[in-house]
Each structure stands twice: as C-alpha cells, then as structure tokens.
Amino acid sequence: MASPSRFFTQKVDPSLLATNQAVAFRDYGRPADVLRLVNRPIQNFGDDKILVRILAAPINPADINQIEGVYPAKPPFEPEIGAVAGNEGVAEIVAIGRNIQGQGNHQVGNLVLPLYRSFGTWQSYAAVGPNDIYSFAPRKKVPILGVASMAINPSTAYRMLNDFVSLMPGDYVIQSGATSAVGQAVIQLCKIWGYKTINIIRDRPDLDTTINHLKSLGADVILTAEQMGTADTRQYLKALGSPIKLGLDCTAGKVASEIARALGPGAPLVIYGGMSRKPLLFPVSLFIFKDIQVRGFWMNRWYQHCPHLERQTMWEDLMHYMEKGELQPPKFNTIPWVTSTPTSSSASSSSTSSLSGTDGEGLLKAIRTAINGPDGGAPGTPKKNILIMDSDYIN
Ligand SMILES: NC(=O)c1ccc[n+]([C@@H]2O[C@H](COP(=O)([O-])OP(=O)(O)OC[C@H]3O[C@@H](n4cnc5c(N)ncnc54)[C@H](OP(=O)(O)O)[C@@H]3O)[C@@H](O)[C@H]2O)c1
C-alpha cells in the first residue's frame, strides 16, 4: 500500500487507518450472541479510493434480520473479522485518492450516502470506490440524522406512494405500522402531496400521546389494530365518501386482511414488512369481486435497478422537504460510538476479540439493549436507534 499521508487533509490523523473499529459478526445468530467490536485497519485505501468517516448509522429491522441470517441481502464476510454490520448511514469524505481527484461530485467535506446495501456502516471509517457513494455538499438546515436515515425508510415511503398507483390530492391511503419510521414518512409525504392518510397503530398505554404525535405530523385518521374489523370501523371506512386508493402494510396478519377489505376496487395493497410474524390471509371474495392487487416492495430491489437520475431526484426531494421542515426524521434514541483506545499491539492487525476496556463493552451493551428493546418490544417502546460516531458534527 502506498504511504497514506499524501492523501490526507489536516483533519485526519493517519494512525486512524490502523485503529479503525467496527461492530462485526463472524456467524449469523442472535445479535446479543454474535456481535463484537473489532479492530479493522483500513488496508485498501490507495490512489483509487475515497476515505470516508462515518458520522451516524441507524439500527433498522433489516440490519437485525441480516445479523440473524434471515435477510436475503447477505453481507460480504472478511476472513478474520467476518461481516461489518449496518446497511445505512451518513459519512463525510475526509480524503480522496490521487487518481480520482476531481472525479464526479466528490469533494473533501462532502456528505455521502452508501450506494449499495451491506456497506458495513457500523464502523468509524471506510475506504470506498467513487461509484460506491452518493456525494453532496452539507446543507445547514437539513438534519444530519434525517440524512443518515433517508435512504431506507423515507425512500421506501416515497417509492410506495409513487410507483403503484397514480394518486391525486384528496385521495385516501391506508397504512399499518403508522408509528414506524416508514409510517411516519408516509404520513408526512402524504401531507406534502395532499393525500389523506388512515393510520393503523397498536393500542398502548399512552395512546393519546401517540395519536397527538402522528396528528402533528399530518395524520388524518388514526385507528387501532383492535378497532380494525369491527362493524363500526368497517362502516366508517365505507362512508368516507371516496374509495381508498392505496394500502401499505408492514405488519401482516389480521390487520393486512382488514386493509385489503377497506380498499377500493382494483386498489393495490403493498406489502413491505411482516412485523407481526403472522401470515397473510385474504378472503377469496376480495380477489373475485374487488380485484384487489396484492404487491410487494423491497427498497433494495429498486436500488439495484433504478436509473441514477430517479434516485437523485428522490433524495433531493427528500432533503428539500427536510430543509423546509416538512419532513422530520423519527425520534431517535442515540447511542454514542464510544470505544476503547486499542493498544498498539491490537491496533496493528485485525482482531476478532472484543476490545479491552469498559467503553467498547458499553457500546456493545447499548446496541444489544437497543436491538432487544427495553421491555421485549411492547407497543410504544422507543423505535429508532442510531449510532452516533461524531456527536460534535451532529450537534
Ligand atoms: N421492504 C422494504 O424495502 C422495507 C424498507 C424499510 C422498512 N421495511 C420494513 O418495514 C417495517 C418497519 O420498518 P421501520 O424501520 O420503519 O420500523 P421501526 O421504525 O423500527 O418501527 C417498527 C414498527 O413495527 C411495529 N411493530 C413492532 N412489532 C409489531 C408486532 N408484533 N405487530 C405489529 N406491529 C409491530 C411497531 O409498532 P408499535 O409502535 O406498536 O411498537 C412500529 O410501527 C419493518 O418490517 C421493516 O423491515 C421494509
């Protein structure tokens, strides 16, 4: 490897290349069992690479499924450390290799989003190719946590509202999992575009607080999962005055069936998650007499085939809405990326052992707690966790 010093700006201490740390797993399994904090020296930063410093990286359900080995997108495994966890996040360009200076939109100081899944965002630094990242100048009013979490959840909401049916202002959209990050983005995008939302949430002790929050985002109607299927609710949905044009479901089970029942003739029901871990069951009559269209959506699949311009338009739109304060990220539980300083011997090579010291242990513990949920995933527990690698930048 060429001497790295000539690539760096004064912001970067070259020793960071040797002391890069990552949360990784060698085997699939329960995150609590398999996640470990490892040294992962950056060895492949050369003339053709860009060095990025990760600023923040969310913990999404897909990350957890990937660690468990039940997610279709498999991460690359490195011989010694295994796979670095984390699919999403925002990073800052800190150095650009000599051969690619001036290429594309890449500038030192720009923010970047990964352009492929299984990026391994739960680490401090990464060396990437110029085509691996989407690069843009930081914008003061766009919340950095919003950018960090933009590529999966708000993008999923954006696509599902645009790609299955042509909606007009005033049209109704019905969705389950309205408290989720995707659900909250659906509510806000519908408000921006003039659509009305019917939002299904699980009952919870602080129901009023949740209802008030979703209303403050722009939700029109909120129903509990328990209310779905009652004669009163079915009557209420029938009497809305116009057919519901689109259904979005991330829970499956009974709620998905009730959404299908509520849809107007021929309307698509887009399935994008299965949080209840229950199967989908639809009465035959809905297919025969209403011709409901049950479809699936996977953001990964869209990214694999999307025209670059469409992706750019979507992300620019989302940042524009954030800049105007019309699209807020979900409330995050932040987990500071506090790790031990590795000793010089452990810094010199990859290590699969957890780093010594309580800080590294504390980080792993915080991630495990976030993933398990403080009370076993009951409704209303904090939903979104995000790793903060650089709290100074974020604040
Ligand atoms: N297909 C795709 O491309 C794609 C993209 C993004 C996300 N997703 C999926 O969309 C879903 C939401 O993701 P997210 O990141 O937005 O989630 P999130 O913010 O972590 O929220 C999780 C949501 O699931 C609900 N939930 C949890 N356990 C449940 C259960 N047993 N029964 C019913 N609902 C339950 C929660 O409701 P409470 O408030 O009641 O706890 C909350 O609304 C996940 O399944 C995720 O994998 C899919």
XYZ file of N, CA, C and O and ligand atoms in Angstrom, residues 60-62 65 71 152-153 156 177-183 201-202 204 250-251 271-276 297-300 377-381 383-384, ligand 1:
196
model
N -31.696 -0.526 11.913
C -33.001 -0.809 11.301
C -33.366 -2.278 11.480
O -32.468 -3.118 11.660
N -34.675 -2.622 11.373
C -35.049 -4.037 11.440
C -34.261 -4.897 10.449
O -33.869 -6.021 10.775
N -33.977 -4.359 9.261
C -33.255 -5.162 8.260
C -31.828 -5.487 8.726
O -31.302 -6.558 8.405
N -32.236 -8.423 11.017
C -32.509 -9.655 10.252
C -31.260 -10.141 9.531
O -31.028 -11.342 9.404
N -32.132 -12.374 6.328
C -32.390 -11.315 5.355
C -31.794 -11.757 4.018
O -30.670 -12.287 3.987
N -33.367 4.456 3.407
C -34.212 3.262 3.534
C -35.673 3.642 3.808
O -36.544 3.408 2.974
N -35.927 4.260 4.964
C -37.337 4.412 5.344
C -38.093 5.510 4.580
O -39.103 5.208 3.938
N -38.421 4.398 1.033
C -39.451 3.367 0.860
C -40.840 4.007 0.791
O -41.660 3.673 -0.074
N -48.762 -0.029 10.841
C -47.422 0.337 11.335
C -47.158 1.823 11.207
O -46.031 2.245 10.901
N -48.186 2.635 11.475
C -48.042 4.082 11.244
C -47.037 4.730 12.184
O -46.551 5.826 11.910
N -46.732 4.052 13.297
C -45.724 4.618 14.211
C -44.296 4.349 13.736
O -43.354 4.915 14.276
N -44.156 3.450 12.754
C -42.797 3.102 12.303
C -42.169 4.290 11.579
O -42.855 5.251 11.207
N -40.859 4.190 11.353
C -40.183 5.273 10.627
C -40.758 5.403 9.223
O -40.967 6.518 8.731
N -41.034 4.257 8.573
C -41.639 4.335 7.236
C -43.017 4.982 7.349
O -43.363 5.881 6.569
N -43.794 4.511 8.352
C -45.162 5.025 8.513
C -45.187 6.532 8.735
O -46.023 7.247 8.169
N -52.513 1.731 14.183
C -51.438 1.539 15.172
C -51.903 0.530 16.210
O -53.110 0.300 16.357
N -50.969 -0.052 16.925
C -51.357 -0.954 18.020
C -51.778 -0.115 19.221
O -51.241 0.979 19.443
N -51.950 1.025 23.082
C -50.823 1.172 24.009
C -51.271 2.035 25.171
O -52.253 2.789 25.050
N -46.982 -3.265 6.794
C -45.696 -3.830 7.249
C -45.912 -4.755 8.435
O -44.973 -5.095 9.132
N -47.173 -5.157 8.692
C -47.413 -5.991 9.874
C -47.889 -7.397 9.517
O -47.619 -8.341 10.245
N -47.251 -4.821 0.302
C -46.707 -5.467 1.499
C -45.209 -5.183 1.518
O -44.498 -5.522 0.568
N -44.733 -4.565 2.602
C -43.292 -4.263 2.641
C -42.625 -4.721 3.935
O -41.421 -4.503 4.134
N -43.362 -5.358 4.820
C -42.775 -5.865 6.054
C -43.730 -6.866 6.680
O -44.884 -6.996 6.254
N -43.249 -7.574 7.704
C -44.098 -8.574 8.361
C -43.851 -8.570 9.854
O -43.520 -9.590 10.432
N -44.013 -7.387 10.470
C -43.607 -7.219 11.873
C -44.316 -8.181 12.826
O -43.752 -8.568 13.835
N -45.567 -8.564 12.539
C -46.275 -9.453 13.486
C -45.783 -10.895 13.366
O -46.116 -11.736 14.191
N -43.000 -4.831 -2.069
C -41.981 -3.809 -2.375
C -40.738 -4.086 -1.547
O -40.815 -4.384 -0.354
N -39.586 -3.966 -2.192
C -38.305 -4.081 -1.492
C -37.392 -2.983 -2.016
O -37.084 -2.933 -3.200
N -37.019 -2.087 -1.109
C -36.198 -0.934 -1.496
C -34.898 -1.386 -2.172
O -34.449 -0.786 -3.142
N -34.315 -2.463 -1.638
C -33.059 -2.984 -2.226
C -33.222 -3.280 -3.704
O -32.347 -2.983 -4.510
N -40.245 -5.369 23.273
C -40.908 -4.974 22.033
C -42.388 -4.691 22.169
O -43.130 -4.811 21.198
N -42.848 -4.318 23.349
C -44.260 -3.960 23.507
C -44.553 -2.685 22.727
O -43.645 -1.908 22.447
N -45.831 -2.457 22.368
C -46.151 -1.251 21.609
C -45.675 -0.012 22.353
O -45.796 0.065 23.571
N -45.170 0.921 21.598
C -44.825 2.196 22.198
C -43.430 2.290 22.754
O -43.040 3.325 23.263
N -42.647 1.234 22.685
C -41.265 1.347 23.133
C -40.499 2.194 22.105
O -40.920 2.294 20.967
N -38.515 3.403 19.138
C -38.445 2.622 17.915
C -37.089 2.690 17.241
O -36.544 1.702 16.813
N -36.581 3.885 17.100
C -35.422 4.025 16.226
C -34.172 4.305 17.029
O -34.130 5.246 17.818
N -39.494 -3.627 2.043
C -38.628 -2.657 2.237
O -37.893 -2.232 1.355
C -38.573 -2.031 3.597
C -37.920 -0.807 3.789
C -37.932 -0.239 5.072
C -38.561 -0.914 6.106
N -39.145 -2.120 5.867
C -39.855 -2.854 6.897
O -40.851 -2.007 7.391
C -41.099 -2.306 8.752
C -40.944 -1.016 9.540
O -39.591 -0.611 9.468
P -39.106 0.673 10.269
O -37.640 0.761 10.206
O -39.900 1.833 9.809
O -39.559 0.202 11.710
P -39.489 0.880 13.134
O -39.396 2.357 12.998
O -38.463 0.152 13.899
O -40.937 0.543 13.712
C -41.387 -0.768 13.876
C -42.889 -0.780 13.635
O -43.375 -2.112 13.719
C -44.464 -2.153 14.643
N -44.449 -3.451 15.295
C -43.453 -3.969 16.047
N -43.781 -5.205 16.457
C -45.013 -5.461 15.961
C -45.896 -6.559 16.040
N -45.587 -7.672 16.711
N -47.100 -6.478 15.415
C -47.425 -5.365 14.732
N -46.620 -4.285 14.596
C -45.430 -4.341 15.217
C -44.194 -1.024 15.605
O -45.408 -0.643 16.196
P -45.549 -0.143 17.740
O -45.426 1.347 17.699
O -46.895 -0.590 18.094
O -44.472 -0.800 18.556
C -43.673 0.039 14.645
O -44.729 0.672 13.970
C -40.105 -3.397 9.140
O -40.748 -4.629 8.971
C -39.008 -3.239 8.098
O -38.303 -4.425 7.889
C -39.173 -2.680 4.642
